[in-house]
GROMACS .gro file of C-alpha atoms in nm:
model
  208
    1UNK     CA    1   2.805   0.624   0.798
    2UNK     CA    2   2.748   0.454   1.142
    3UNK     CA    3   2.591   0.100   1.104
    4UNK     CA    4   2.272   0.053   1.276
    5UNK     CA    5   2.049  -0.254   1.373
    6UNK     CA    6   1.899  -0.280   1.025
    7UNK     CA    7   2.258  -0.283   0.868
    8UNK     CA    8   2.357  -0.563   1.110
    9UNK     CA    9   2.049  -0.765   1.026
   10UNK     CA   10   2.106  -0.717   0.650
   11UNK     CA   11   2.459  -0.857   0.703
   12UNK     CA   12   2.345  -1.141   0.940
   13UNK     CA   13   2.081  -1.246   0.683
   14UNK     CA   14   2.359  -1.273   0.410
   15UNK     CA   15   2.536  -1.513   0.656
   16UNK     CA   16   2.219  -1.720   0.719
   17UNK     CA   17   2.184  -1.764   0.335
   18UNK     CA   18   2.549  -1.889   0.336
   19UNK     CA   19   2.525  -2.097   0.635
   20UNK     CA   20   2.783  -1.871   0.798
   21UNK     CA   21   2.680  -1.928   1.152
   22UNK     CA   22   2.979  -1.820   1.336
   23UNK     CA   23   2.984  -1.487   1.147
   24UNK     CA   24   2.608  -1.454   1.222
   25UNK     CA   25   2.658  -1.507   1.585
   26UNK     CA   26   2.961  -1.253   1.591
   27UNK     CA   27   2.742  -0.986   1.420
   28UNK     CA   28   2.458  -1.020   1.677
   29UNK     CA   29   2.716  -0.993   1.950
   30UNK     CA   30   2.859  -0.688   1.785
   31UNK     CA   31   2.499  -0.528   1.758
   32UNK     CA   32   2.491  -0.558   2.143
   33UNK     CA   33   2.865  -0.412   2.207
   34UNK     CA   34   2.771  -0.104   1.999
   35UNK     CA   35   2.467  -0.077   2.241
   36UNK     CA   36   2.207  -0.129   1.949
   37UNK     CA   37   1.891  -0.324   2.032
   38UNK     CA   38   1.864  -0.653   1.846
   39UNK     CA   39   1.540  -0.737   1.704
   40UNK     CA   40   1.337  -1.042   1.618
   41UNK     CA   41   1.481  -1.041   1.286
   42UNK     CA   42   1.845  -1.027   1.434
   43UNK     CA   43   1.778  -1.351   1.618
   44UNK     CA   44   1.589  -1.524   1.339
   45UNK     CA   45   1.881  -1.479   1.099
   46UNK     CA   46   2.124  -1.628   1.355
   47UNK     CA   47   1.888  -1.918   1.451
   48UNK     CA   48   1.838  -2.007   1.096
   49UNK     CA   49   2.215  -2.001   1.019
   50UNK     CA   50   2.280  -2.219   1.334
   51UNK     CA   51   1.979  -2.445   1.253
   52UNK     CA   52   2.104  -2.523   0.901
   53UNK     CA   53   2.447  -2.664   1.029
   54UNK     CA   54   2.295  -2.845   1.335
   55UNK     CA   55   2.441  -2.608   1.588
   56UNK     CA   56   2.154  -2.684   1.821
   57UNK     CA   57   2.334  -2.566   2.145
   58UNK     CA   58   2.396  -2.233   1.992
   59UNK     CA   59   2.035  -2.239   1.875
   60UNK     CA   60   1.893  -2.286   2.221
   61UNK     CA   61   2.150  -2.020   2.365
   62UNK     CA   62   1.985  -1.773   2.108
   63UNK     CA   63   1.629  -1.843   2.229
   64UNK     CA   64   1.742  -1.796   2.572
   65UNK     CA   65   1.931  -1.469   2.471
   66UNK     CA   66   1.633  -1.345   2.311
   67UNK     CA   67   1.412  -1.389   2.605
   68UNK     CA   68   1.661  -1.236   2.837
   69UNK     CA   69   1.660  -0.938   2.600
   70UNK     CA   70   1.285  -0.909   2.672
   71UNK     CA   71   1.215  -0.995   2.281
   72UNK     CA   72   0.891  -1.200   2.258
   73UNK     CA   73   0.927  -1.475   2.010
   74UNK     CA   74   0.671  -1.455   1.719
   75UNK     CA   75   0.527  -1.726   1.513
   76UNK     CA   76   0.810  -1.722   1.266
   77UNK     CA   77   1.069  -1.729   1.522
   78UNK     CA   78   0.901  -2.042   1.673
   79UNK     CA   79   0.892  -2.216   1.341
   80UNK     CA   80   1.261  -2.129   1.280
   81UNK     CA   81   1.354  -2.260   1.622
   82UNK     CA   82   1.145  -2.575   1.600
   83UNK     CA   83   1.275  -2.642   1.241
   84UNK     CA   84   1.636  -2.575   1.346
   85UNK     CA   85   1.601  -2.831   1.625
   86UNK     CA   86   1.449  -3.081   1.410
   87UNK     CA   87   1.726  -3.033   1.142
   88UNK     CA   88   1.985  -3.085   1.442
   89UNK     CA   89   1.819  -3.434   1.496
   90UNK     CA   90   1.663  -3.269   1.837
   91UNK     CA   91   1.309  -3.342   1.735
   92UNK     CA   92   1.227  -3.468   2.077
   93UNK     CA   93   1.326  -3.125   2.233
   94UNK     CA   94   1.094  -2.959   1.974
   95UNK     CA   95   0.820  -3.183   2.078
   96UNK     CA   96   0.876  -3.149   2.453
   97UNK     CA   97   0.872  -2.764   2.416
   98UNK     CA   98   0.526  -2.806   2.225
   99UNK     CA   99   0.383  -3.045   2.484
  100UNK     CA  100   0.499  -2.821   2.777
  101UNK     CA  101   0.388  -2.493   2.612
  102UNK     CA  102   0.731  -2.345   2.546
  103UNK     CA  103   0.635  -2.298   2.211
  104UNK     CA  104   0.290  -2.158   2.145
  105UNK     CA  105   0.242  -2.156   1.790
  106UNK     CA  106  -0.038  -1.916   1.781
  107UNK     CA  107  -0.141  -1.840   1.440
  108UNK     CA  108  -0.120  -1.497   1.270
  109UNK     CA  109  -0.397  -1.306   1.091
  110UNK     CA  110  -0.429  -1.389   0.719
  111UNK     CA  111  -0.450  -1.145   0.433
  112UNK     CA  112  -0.831  -1.207   0.410
  113UNK     CA  113  -1.087  -1.131   0.681
  114UNK     CA  114  -1.148  -1.433   0.914
  115UNK     CA  115  -0.856  -1.613   0.808
  116UNK     CA  116  -0.559  -1.734   1.035
  117UNK     CA  117  -0.220  -1.875   0.915
  118UNK     CA  118   0.004  -2.116   1.035
  119UNK     CA  119   0.327  -2.189   0.867
  120UNK     CA  120   0.428  -2.539   0.907
  121UNK     CA  121   0.660  -2.551   0.610
  122UNK     CA  122   0.970  -2.769   0.649
  123UNK     CA  123   0.848  -2.927   0.984
  124UNK     CA  124   0.840  -3.307   1.036
  125UNK     CA  125   0.492  -3.460   1.072
  126UNK     CA  126   0.490  -3.528   1.438
  127UNK     CA  127   0.600  -3.166   1.517
  128UNK     CA  128   0.350  -3.014   1.262
  129UNK     CA  129   0.058  -3.233   1.408
  130UNK     CA  130   0.128  -3.097   1.768
  131UNK     CA  131   0.171  -2.728   1.632
  132UNK     CA  132  -0.150  -2.750   1.449
  133UNK     CA  133  -0.342  -2.891   1.752
  134UNK     CA  134  -0.223  -2.597   1.964
  135UNK     CA  135  -0.337  -2.353   1.688
  136UNK     CA  136  -0.664  -2.511   1.644
  137UNK     CA  137  -0.737  -2.512   2.002
  138UNK     CA  138  -0.622  -2.160   2.037
  139UNK     CA  139  -0.856  -2.014   1.766
  140UNK     CA  140  -1.148  -2.241   1.857
  141UNK     CA  141  -1.137  -2.163   2.236
  142UNK     CA  142  -1.070  -1.797   2.161
  143UNK     CA  143  -1.408  -1.794   1.961
  144UNK     CA  144  -1.237  -1.699   1.622
  145UNK     CA  145  -1.446  -1.736   1.298
  146UNK     CA  146  -1.341  -1.823   0.969
  147UNK     CA  147  -1.087  -2.079   0.880
  148UNK     CA  148  -0.731  -2.187   0.997
  149UNK     CA  149  -0.503  -2.226   0.683
  150UNK     CA  150  -0.196  -2.449   0.745
  151UNK     CA  151   0.112  -2.358   0.509
  152UNK     CA  152   0.250  -2.713   0.447
  153UNK     CA  153   0.440  -2.658   0.114
  154UNK     CA  154   0.414  -2.816  -0.225
  155UNK     CA  155   0.702  -3.050  -0.205
  156UNK     CA  156   0.903  -2.837  -0.452
  157UNK     CA  157   1.226  -2.876  -0.245
  158UNK     CA  158   1.195  -3.249  -0.170
  159UNK     CA  159   1.399  -3.507  -0.349
  160UNK     CA  160   1.075  -3.650  -0.516
  161UNK     CA  161   0.950  -3.297  -0.603
  162UNK     CA  162   0.614  -3.421  -0.451
  163UNK     CA  163   0.416  -3.295  -0.149
  164UNK     CA  164   0.535  -3.499   0.164
  165UNK     CA  165   0.376  -3.313   0.455
  166UNK     CA  166   0.034  -3.216   0.304
  167UNK     CA  167  -0.125  -3.573   0.236
  168UNK     CA  168   0.022  -3.722   0.587
  169UNK     CA  169  -0.104  -3.414   0.790
  170UNK     CA  170  -0.451  -3.401   0.604
  171UNK     CA  171  -0.513  -3.779   0.660
  172UNK     CA  172  -0.432  -3.732   1.036
  173UNK     CA  173  -0.659  -3.444   1.062
  174UNK     CA  174  -0.936  -3.656   0.906
  175UNK     CA  175  -0.886  -3.980   1.076
  176UNK     CA  176  -0.757  -3.896   1.402
  177UNK     CA  177  -0.919  -3.563   1.481
  178UNK     CA  178  -1.253  -3.608   1.282
  179UNK     CA  179  -1.223  -3.283   1.105
  180UNK     CA  180  -1.367  -3.419   0.755
  181UNK     CA  181  -1.414  -3.050   0.644
  182UNK     CA  182  -1.040  -2.996   0.633
  183UNK     CA  183  -0.933  -2.973   0.270
  184UNK     CA  184  -0.645  -2.846   0.032
  185UNK     CA  185  -0.691  -2.505  -0.073
  186UNK     CA  186  -0.818  -2.491  -0.445
  187UNK     CA  187  -0.535  -2.391  -0.685
  188UNK     CA  188  -0.279  -2.405  -0.395
  189UNK     CA  189  -0.209  -2.761  -0.292
  190UNK     CA  190   0.045  -2.641  -0.036
  191UNK     CA  191  -0.214  -2.509   0.192
  192UNK     CA  192  -0.473  -2.697   0.406
  193UNK     CA  193  -0.793  -2.503   0.500
  194UNK     CA  194  -0.995  -2.601   0.826
  195UNK     CA  195  -1.302  -2.420   0.909
  196UNK     CA  196  -1.280  -2.322   1.275
  197UNK     CA  197  -1.652  -2.379   1.350
  198UNK     CA  198  -1.600  -2.754   1.259
  199UNK     CA  199  -1.327  -2.764   1.537
  200UNK     CA  200  -1.549  -2.624   1.799
  201UNK     CA  201  -1.817  -2.890   1.696
  202UNK     CA  202  -1.612  -3.198   1.669
  203UNK     CA  203  -1.380  -3.114   1.976
  204UNK     CA  204  -1.657  -3.023   2.219
  205UNK     CA  205  -1.562  -2.646   2.253
  206UNK     CA  206  -1.916  -2.520   2.195
  207UNK     CA  207  -2.030  -2.302   2.466
  208UNK     CA  208  -1.705  -2.251   2.624
   0.00000   0.00000   0.00000
């Protein structure tokens, strides 16, 4: 049985879980030497493995390689990349990419009609704020309807077992952006729901 891209992706995902970044990079390169086409999943696994151990140079090289291969980064890849930079104490690079448009953080369509999802789980507050602002501007200017839901986590993996990002982000959304209708989702304290119509009203996007 000849291994295909799916086989290599599965092996690389195992390396990611074990933080075996060198093996993950090796598997990605072997995929290419066998004239197989890497996918977003191929790069995501390698990026996660590198980010976990602070290999930020390799992380940046992977993003550059993916773009060179003509693979468009999706929302999850952008989150993995930003999280990897922040975990490697390169938060300034993540913020610079957000400000310059190098990371778009365009939200994906949710499971329910008129719901848009942005996964911020694990990101520092300053990066999460910039990503949220970019996503809100995108859905508001694009005349989307419904709600933007921010996935912020319940704090189960924090040392205190308490939510860290959710209360700080929600307070900033209320106090700094004037979006008083933003609120935690009922029965799911790890998500923040923001009505898109309120963004257009408060941010002056009406009629654009």
